[in-house]
Coordinates of C-alpha atoms and ligand atoms in Angstrom, one line a residue:
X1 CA 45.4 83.9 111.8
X2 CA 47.7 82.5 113.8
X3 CA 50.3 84.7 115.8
X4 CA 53.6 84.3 113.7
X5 CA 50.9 85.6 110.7
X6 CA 50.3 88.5 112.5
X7 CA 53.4 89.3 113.5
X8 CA 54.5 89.2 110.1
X9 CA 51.6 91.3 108.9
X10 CA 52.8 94.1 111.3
X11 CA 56.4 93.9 110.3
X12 CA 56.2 93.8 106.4
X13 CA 57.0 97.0 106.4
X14 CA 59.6 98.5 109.5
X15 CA 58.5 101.9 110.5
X16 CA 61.3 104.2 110.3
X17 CA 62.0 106.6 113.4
X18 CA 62.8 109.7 111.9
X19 CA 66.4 110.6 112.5
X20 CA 66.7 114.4 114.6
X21 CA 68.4 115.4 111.5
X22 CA 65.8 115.3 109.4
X23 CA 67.8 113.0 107.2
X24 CA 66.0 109.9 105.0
X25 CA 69.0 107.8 107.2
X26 CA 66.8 104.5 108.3
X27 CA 66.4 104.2 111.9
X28 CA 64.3 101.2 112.1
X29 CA 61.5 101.2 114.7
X30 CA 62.9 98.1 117.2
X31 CA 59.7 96.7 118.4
X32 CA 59.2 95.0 115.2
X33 CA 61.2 92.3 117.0
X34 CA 59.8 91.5 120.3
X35 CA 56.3 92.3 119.8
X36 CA 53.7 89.5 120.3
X37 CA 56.9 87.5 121.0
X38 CA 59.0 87.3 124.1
X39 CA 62.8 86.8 125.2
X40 CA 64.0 83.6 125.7
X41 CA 66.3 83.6 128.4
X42 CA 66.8 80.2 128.6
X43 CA 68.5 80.1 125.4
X44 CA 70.1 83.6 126.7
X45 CA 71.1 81.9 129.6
X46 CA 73.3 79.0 127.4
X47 CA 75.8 82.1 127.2
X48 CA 76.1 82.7 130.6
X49 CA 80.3 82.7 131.7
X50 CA 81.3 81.9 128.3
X51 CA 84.1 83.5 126.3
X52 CA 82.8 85.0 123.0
X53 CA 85.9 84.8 120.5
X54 CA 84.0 84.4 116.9
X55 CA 81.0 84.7 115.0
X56 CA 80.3 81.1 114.5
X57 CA 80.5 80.2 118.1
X58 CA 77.1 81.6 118.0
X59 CA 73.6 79.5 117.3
X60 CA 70.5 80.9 115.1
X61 CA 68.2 81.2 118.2
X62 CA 71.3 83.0 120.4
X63 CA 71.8 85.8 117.7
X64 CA 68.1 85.8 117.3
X65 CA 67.5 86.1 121.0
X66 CA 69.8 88.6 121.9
X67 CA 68.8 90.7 119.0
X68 CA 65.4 90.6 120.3
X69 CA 66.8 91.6 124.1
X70 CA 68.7 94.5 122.6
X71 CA 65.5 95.8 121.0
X72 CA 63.7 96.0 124.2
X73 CA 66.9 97.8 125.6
X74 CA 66.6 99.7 123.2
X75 CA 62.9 101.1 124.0
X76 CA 63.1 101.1 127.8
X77 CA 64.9 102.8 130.6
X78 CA 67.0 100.2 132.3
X79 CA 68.7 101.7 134.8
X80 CA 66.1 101.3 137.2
X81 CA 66.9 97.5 137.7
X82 CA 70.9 98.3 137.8
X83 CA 71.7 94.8 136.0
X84 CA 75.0 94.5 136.3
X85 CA 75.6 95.8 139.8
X86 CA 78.4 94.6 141.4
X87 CA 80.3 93.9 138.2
X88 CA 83.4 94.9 136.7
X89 CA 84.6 94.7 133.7
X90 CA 87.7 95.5 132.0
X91 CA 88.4 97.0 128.5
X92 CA 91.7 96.3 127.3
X93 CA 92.5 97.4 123.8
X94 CA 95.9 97.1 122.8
X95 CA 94.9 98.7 119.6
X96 CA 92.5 101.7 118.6
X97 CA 88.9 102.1 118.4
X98 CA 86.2 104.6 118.6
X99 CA 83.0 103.0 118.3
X100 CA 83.9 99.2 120.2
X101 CA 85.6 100.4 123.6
X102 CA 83.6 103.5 124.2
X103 CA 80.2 101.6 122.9
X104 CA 80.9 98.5 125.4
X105 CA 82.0 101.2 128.3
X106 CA 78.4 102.7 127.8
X107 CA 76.7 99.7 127.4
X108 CA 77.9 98.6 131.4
X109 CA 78.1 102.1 132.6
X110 CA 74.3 102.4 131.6
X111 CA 73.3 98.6 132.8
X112 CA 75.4 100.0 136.3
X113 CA 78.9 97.8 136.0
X114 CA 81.9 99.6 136.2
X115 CA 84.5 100.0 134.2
X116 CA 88.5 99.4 134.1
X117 CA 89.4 101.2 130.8
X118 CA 93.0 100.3 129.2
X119 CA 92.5 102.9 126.4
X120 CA 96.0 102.1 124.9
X121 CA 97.5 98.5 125.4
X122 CA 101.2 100.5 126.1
X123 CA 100.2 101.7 129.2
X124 CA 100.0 97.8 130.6
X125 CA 103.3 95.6 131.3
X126 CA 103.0 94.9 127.3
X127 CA 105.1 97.8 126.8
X128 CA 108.1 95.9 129.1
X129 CA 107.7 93.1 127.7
X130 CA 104.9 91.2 129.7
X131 CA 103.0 88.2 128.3
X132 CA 98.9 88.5 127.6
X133 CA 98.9 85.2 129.9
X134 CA 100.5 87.0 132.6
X135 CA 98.3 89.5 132.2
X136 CA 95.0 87.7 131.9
X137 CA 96.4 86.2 135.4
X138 CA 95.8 89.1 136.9
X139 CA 92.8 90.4 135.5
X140 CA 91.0 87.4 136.9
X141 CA 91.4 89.1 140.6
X142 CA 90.1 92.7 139.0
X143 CA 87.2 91.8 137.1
X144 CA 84.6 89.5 136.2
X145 CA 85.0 90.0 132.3
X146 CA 87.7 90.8 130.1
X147 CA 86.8 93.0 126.8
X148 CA 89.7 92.9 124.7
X149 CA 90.8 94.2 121.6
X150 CA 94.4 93.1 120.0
X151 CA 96.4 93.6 116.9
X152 CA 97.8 89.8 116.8
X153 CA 95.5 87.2 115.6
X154 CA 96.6 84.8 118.8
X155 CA 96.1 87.5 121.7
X156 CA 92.4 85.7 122.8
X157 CA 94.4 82.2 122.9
X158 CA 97.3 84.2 124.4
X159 CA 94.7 85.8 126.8
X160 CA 92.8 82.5 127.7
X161 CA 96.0 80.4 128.7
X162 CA 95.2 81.6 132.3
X163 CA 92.1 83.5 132.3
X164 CA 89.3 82.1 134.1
X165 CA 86.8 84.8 133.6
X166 CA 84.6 85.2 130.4
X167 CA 86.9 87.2 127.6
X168 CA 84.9 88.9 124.6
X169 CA 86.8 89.2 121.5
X170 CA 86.5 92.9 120.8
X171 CA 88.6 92.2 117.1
X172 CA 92.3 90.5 117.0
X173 CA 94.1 90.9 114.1
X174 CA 92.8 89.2 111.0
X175 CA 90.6 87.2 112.7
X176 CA 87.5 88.3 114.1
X177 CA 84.5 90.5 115.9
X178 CA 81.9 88.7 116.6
X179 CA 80.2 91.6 118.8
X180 CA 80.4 93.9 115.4
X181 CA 78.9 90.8 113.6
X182 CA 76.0 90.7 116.5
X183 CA 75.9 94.6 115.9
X184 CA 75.2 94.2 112.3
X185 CA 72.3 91.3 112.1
X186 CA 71.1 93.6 114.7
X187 CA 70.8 96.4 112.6
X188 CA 69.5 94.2 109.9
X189 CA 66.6 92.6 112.2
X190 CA 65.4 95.5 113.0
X191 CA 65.5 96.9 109.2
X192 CA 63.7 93.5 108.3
X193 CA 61.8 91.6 111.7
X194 CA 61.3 88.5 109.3
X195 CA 64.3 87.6 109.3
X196 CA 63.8 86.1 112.4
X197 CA 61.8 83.5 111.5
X198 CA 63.6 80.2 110.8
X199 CA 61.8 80.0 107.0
X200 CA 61.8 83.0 104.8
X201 CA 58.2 84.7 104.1
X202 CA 59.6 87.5 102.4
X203 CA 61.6 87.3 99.3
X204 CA 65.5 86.9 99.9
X205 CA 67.9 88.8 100.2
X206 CA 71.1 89.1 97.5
X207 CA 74.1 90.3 99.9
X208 CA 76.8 92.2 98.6
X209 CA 80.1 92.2 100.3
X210 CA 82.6 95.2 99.2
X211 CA 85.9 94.0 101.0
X212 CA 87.5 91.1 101.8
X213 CA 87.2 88.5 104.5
X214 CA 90.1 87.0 104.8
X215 CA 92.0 90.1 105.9
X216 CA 89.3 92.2 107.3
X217 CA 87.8 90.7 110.8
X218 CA 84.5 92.6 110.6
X219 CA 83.8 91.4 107.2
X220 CA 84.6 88.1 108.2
X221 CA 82.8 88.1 111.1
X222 CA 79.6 89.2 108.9
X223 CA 79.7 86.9 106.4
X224 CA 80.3 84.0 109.2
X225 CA 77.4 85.2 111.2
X226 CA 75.4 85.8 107.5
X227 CA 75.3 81.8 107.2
X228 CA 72.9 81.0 110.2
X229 CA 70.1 83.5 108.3
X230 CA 71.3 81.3 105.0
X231 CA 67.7 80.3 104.3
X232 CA 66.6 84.1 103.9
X233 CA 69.7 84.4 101.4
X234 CA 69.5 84.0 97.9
X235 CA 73.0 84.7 96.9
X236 CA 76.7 86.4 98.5
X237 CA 78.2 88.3 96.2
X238 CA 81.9 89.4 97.3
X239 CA 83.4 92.2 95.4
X240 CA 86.8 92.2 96.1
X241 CA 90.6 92.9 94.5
X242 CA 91.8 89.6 95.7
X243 CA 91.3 86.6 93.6
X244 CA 90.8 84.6 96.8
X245 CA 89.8 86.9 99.1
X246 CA 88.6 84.2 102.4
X247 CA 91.2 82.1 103.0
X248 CA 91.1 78.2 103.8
X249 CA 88.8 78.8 107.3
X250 CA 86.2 81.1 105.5
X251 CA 85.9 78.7 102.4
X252 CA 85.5 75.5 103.9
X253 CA 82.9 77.0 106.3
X254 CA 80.8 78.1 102.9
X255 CA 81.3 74.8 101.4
X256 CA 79.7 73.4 104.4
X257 CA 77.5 75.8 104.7
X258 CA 76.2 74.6 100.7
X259 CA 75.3 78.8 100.2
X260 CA 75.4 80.0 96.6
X261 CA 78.6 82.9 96.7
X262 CA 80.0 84.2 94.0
X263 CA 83.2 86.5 93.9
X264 CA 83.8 89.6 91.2
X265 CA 85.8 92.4 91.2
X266 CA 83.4 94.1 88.9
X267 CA 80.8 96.3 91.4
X268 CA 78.9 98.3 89.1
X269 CA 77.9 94.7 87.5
X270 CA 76.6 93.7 90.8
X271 CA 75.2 96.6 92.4
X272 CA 72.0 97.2 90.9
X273 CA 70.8 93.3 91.9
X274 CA 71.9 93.8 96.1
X275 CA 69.7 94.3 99.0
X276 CA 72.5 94.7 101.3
X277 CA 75.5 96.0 100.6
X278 CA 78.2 95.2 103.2
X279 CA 81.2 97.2 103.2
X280 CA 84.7 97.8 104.5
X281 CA 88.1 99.0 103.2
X282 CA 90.4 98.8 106.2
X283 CA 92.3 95.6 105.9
X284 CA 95.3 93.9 108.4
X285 CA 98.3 93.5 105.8
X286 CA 101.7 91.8 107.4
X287 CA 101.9 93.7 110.4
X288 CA 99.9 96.9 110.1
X289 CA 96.7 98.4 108.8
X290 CA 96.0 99.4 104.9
X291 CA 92.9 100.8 102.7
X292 CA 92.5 97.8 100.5
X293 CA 89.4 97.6 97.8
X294 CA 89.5 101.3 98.1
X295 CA 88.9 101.7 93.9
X296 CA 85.0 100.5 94.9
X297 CA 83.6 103.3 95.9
X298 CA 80.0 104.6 96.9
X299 CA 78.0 107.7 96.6
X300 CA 74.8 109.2 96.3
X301 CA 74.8 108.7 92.6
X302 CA 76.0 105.1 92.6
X303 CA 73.3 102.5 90.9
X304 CA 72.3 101.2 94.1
X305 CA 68.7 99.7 94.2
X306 CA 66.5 102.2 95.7
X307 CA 65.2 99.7 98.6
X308 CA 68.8 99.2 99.3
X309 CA 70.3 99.3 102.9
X310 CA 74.1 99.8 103.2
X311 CA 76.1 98.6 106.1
X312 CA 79.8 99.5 107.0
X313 CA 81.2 98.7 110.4
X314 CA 83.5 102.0 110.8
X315 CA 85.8 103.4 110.3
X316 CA 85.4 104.7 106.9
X317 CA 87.4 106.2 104.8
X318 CA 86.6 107.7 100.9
X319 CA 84.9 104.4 99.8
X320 CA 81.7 105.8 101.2
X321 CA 80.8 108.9 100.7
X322 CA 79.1 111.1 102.8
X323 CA 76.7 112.0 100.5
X324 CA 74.8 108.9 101.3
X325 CA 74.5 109.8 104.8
X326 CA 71.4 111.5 104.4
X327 CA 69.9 108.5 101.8
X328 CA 67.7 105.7 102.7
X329 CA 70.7 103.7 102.0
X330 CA 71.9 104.3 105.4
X331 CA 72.0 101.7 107.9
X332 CA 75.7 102.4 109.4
X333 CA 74.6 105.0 111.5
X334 CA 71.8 102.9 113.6
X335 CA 74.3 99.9 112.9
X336 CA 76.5 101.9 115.1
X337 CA 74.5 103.2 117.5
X338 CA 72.5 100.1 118.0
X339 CA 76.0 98.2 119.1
X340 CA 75.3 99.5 122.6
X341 CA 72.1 97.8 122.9
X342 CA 73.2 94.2 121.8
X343 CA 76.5 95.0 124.1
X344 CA 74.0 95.3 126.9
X345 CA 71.8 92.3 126.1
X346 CA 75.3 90.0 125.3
X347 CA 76.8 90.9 129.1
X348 CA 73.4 90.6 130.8
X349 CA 73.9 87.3 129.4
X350 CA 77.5 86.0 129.5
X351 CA 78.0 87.5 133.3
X352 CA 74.3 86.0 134.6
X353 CA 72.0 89.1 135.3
X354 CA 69.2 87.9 133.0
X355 CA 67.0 87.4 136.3
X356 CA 67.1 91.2 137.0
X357 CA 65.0 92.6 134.0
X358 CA 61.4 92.8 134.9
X359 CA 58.7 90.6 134.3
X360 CA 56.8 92.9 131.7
X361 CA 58.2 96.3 130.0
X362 CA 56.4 99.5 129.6
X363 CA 58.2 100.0 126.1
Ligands
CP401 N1 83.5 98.9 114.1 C1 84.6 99.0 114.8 O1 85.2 98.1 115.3 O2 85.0 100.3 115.1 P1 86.2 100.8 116.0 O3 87.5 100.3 115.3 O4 86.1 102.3 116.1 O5 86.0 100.1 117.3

C-alpha cells in the first residue's frame, strides 16, 4: 500500500477531540494532516516578506502547507523555540473585531513577537485627518509587519503606497479576509484530511453558502479560497436575497474557474443536499454595516443533513441559533479557535522564522 493509501486509511474518518463541555461540537483531531507527511517549507518559504491582501493570492500547495504547519502548532508547545523573537508587529484596526485582532495578538504573543495594538483606528492621526500612506510611512520604522483591519475597501492600496514592510489584510470593507478564509479551509482540513490531496478519494462535497459575496468579505474570501479545492467540489450553492449577489470580480473568477454554482433564495430546498454550510449575515451596505439574508435562519431543528458541518466566521447574530452549538453541526467554534494556529504558521512564514521550528516534534 503505498503511503498516500495509508494516510487516507487513517483519515477516513477524523477523530473528534471531545469538547470540555461535553458538547457533540466537532473538534477535529489535527494530526490527521501532517501525519506520515511533512511541512514543506520551501513552498512556506515562497511567502516569506510578502503582503497578504486576498484569498486568491494564495496557491493550492500554500493553503495546503500552512494548514498542515498550523496543525502541528496546534499539538505542540512552541514557545520553547521563541519563533518570532525579535519581531514586532503592529495591529491596526480602524474598525472592530473580537476574534481577528485579539486571535493574531495571541498568535505572536505565543510564537514570542511583540505586539503594537491600535485597538480603535481613532486613536491614530486618522482622527485629524492623516492619510493611511502617511501612516504606513511610519510604521515601517516600528515594526516588521503591519496587521490591518479597515472599513474602506482601498485602505491596503492606501496602506501600501509607502509601506515597505509585509501588510496582512485583516478585512477592508467589502473586499476581503484572506486570513479568515485560511481560518476556514483550516477548519475544514482538519474536519476532512483528504481534502488535501490534489484528486478527490472521497466523495465531494456540495457547499452551501448562506450570505452574499459581493458585500460580505469573509464570504467572499471563502468562496475565492473554495476554488483551489474545486476538484473535491461537486457543486456551490449560494443562498442569498440578492439576485446577483458576487459582483463582476467574483463572477468572472468562477467562470474561469469552470465550477458548477448555482444561486437560490430558497434554503430549505437546498439544505438537506449540503455538506457544508457556509454562513454569514453581516454585510458592508454604503457606508456602514447591516444584517442582510437574515430571513435564512438555522437551528437545531433545521433539515440539515446529519453528517453536516456548519461554518460561520463570527460575529453572529439570530441566523444561527445557539441551539446548534452543542450539535455535530458545529465547526464555528474550532473554526475560531483554530485561527490562532494558521495565524502562527502564516507569520512564521511571511516574516522568515521557518528555520526556527525543530527538526522533529514530539506532538
Ligand atoms: N471573523 C471575524 O473577522 O471576526 P471579528 O470581526 O470579531 O474579527
Amino acid at each position: 500500500m503505498t503511503d498516500k493509501k495509508e494516510r487516507l486509511k487513517e483519515n477516513a474518518i477524523t477523530p473528534n477531540i471531545e469538547p470540555p463541555d461535553g458538547s457533540k461540537a466537532i473538534r477535529p483531531e489535527p494530526s490527521g494532516l501532517f501525519a506520515n507527511n511533512p511541512v514543506d517549507l520551501g513552498i512556506l518559504s515562497e511567502l516569506e516578506g510578502i503582503s497578504i491582501l486576498e484569498a486568491g493570492q494564495f496557491s493550492f500547495e500554500q493553503v495546503v502547507e500552512l494548514c498542515k504547519l498550523a496543525a502541528i502548532l496546534e499539538k505542540i508547545e512552541i514557545w520553547p523555540y521563541h519563533p518570532l523573537d525579535g519581531k514586532i508587529a503592529v495591529t491596526a484596526f480602524f474598525e472592530a473585531s473580537t476574534r481577528t485582532r485579539t486571535s493574531f495578538e495571541s498568535a505572536i504573543l505565543r510564537l514570542d513577537g511583540k505586539v503594537i495594538s491600535i485597538a480603535d483606528g481613532r486613536t491614530t492621526g486618522q482622527a485629524k485627518g492623516e492619510s493611511l500612506a502617511d501612516i504606513g510611512e511610519m510604521f515601517n520604522a516600528y515594526a516588521d509587519v503591519v496587521i490591518m483591519r479597515h472599513t474602506e475597501t482601498e485602505a491596503p492600496e492606501q496602506m501600501l503606497e509607502n509601506l515597505r514592510i509585509p501588510l496582512i489584510n485583516a478585512g477592508n470593507g467589502t473586499g476581503e479576509h484572506p486570513t479568515q478564509a485560511l481560518a476556514d479551509w483550516f477548519a475544514l482540513l482538519k474536519w476532512r484530511p483528504s481534502l488535501i490531496d490534489s484528486e478527490p478519494v472521497q466523495a465531494k462535497l456540495n457547499l452551501g453558502i448562506l450570505g452574499t459575496p459581493g458585500s460580505m468579505r469573509a464570504v467572499k474570501s471563502f468562496l475565492l479560497m473554495a476554488l483551489l479545492f474545486r476538484s473535491h467540489i461537486r457543486k456551490v450553492t449560494v443562498i442569498s436575497e440578492m439576485a446577483d449577489p458576487f459582483g463582476p470580480d467574483v463572477t468572472e473568477q468562477l467562470r474561469q474557474a469552470d465550477i458548477d454554482y448555482e444561486v437560490s433564495n430558497d434554503v430549505r430546498e437546498h439544505l438537506p443536499d449540503l455538506d457544508v454550510i457556509y454562513m454569514n449575515s453581516i454585510a458592508f451596505l454604503g457606508d456602514s454595516y447591516r444584517s442582510m439574508d437574515s430571513r435564512f435562519k438555522l437551528n437545531s431543528d433545521s433539515p440539515i443533513k446529519e453528517s453536516a458541518v456548519i461554518l460561520h466566521p463570527l460575529a453572529r447574530l439570530d441566523e444561527l441559533d445557539t441551539s446548534l452549538d452543542k450539535t455535530r453541526h458545529n465547526l464555528y467554534f474550532s473554526q475560531a479557535h483554530g485561527a490562532v494556529f494558521v495565524r502562527q504558521a502564516l507569520l512564521m512564514s511571511v516574516l522568515g522564522r521557518l528555520h526556527t521550528l525543530p527538526d522533529t516534534f514530539d506532538t
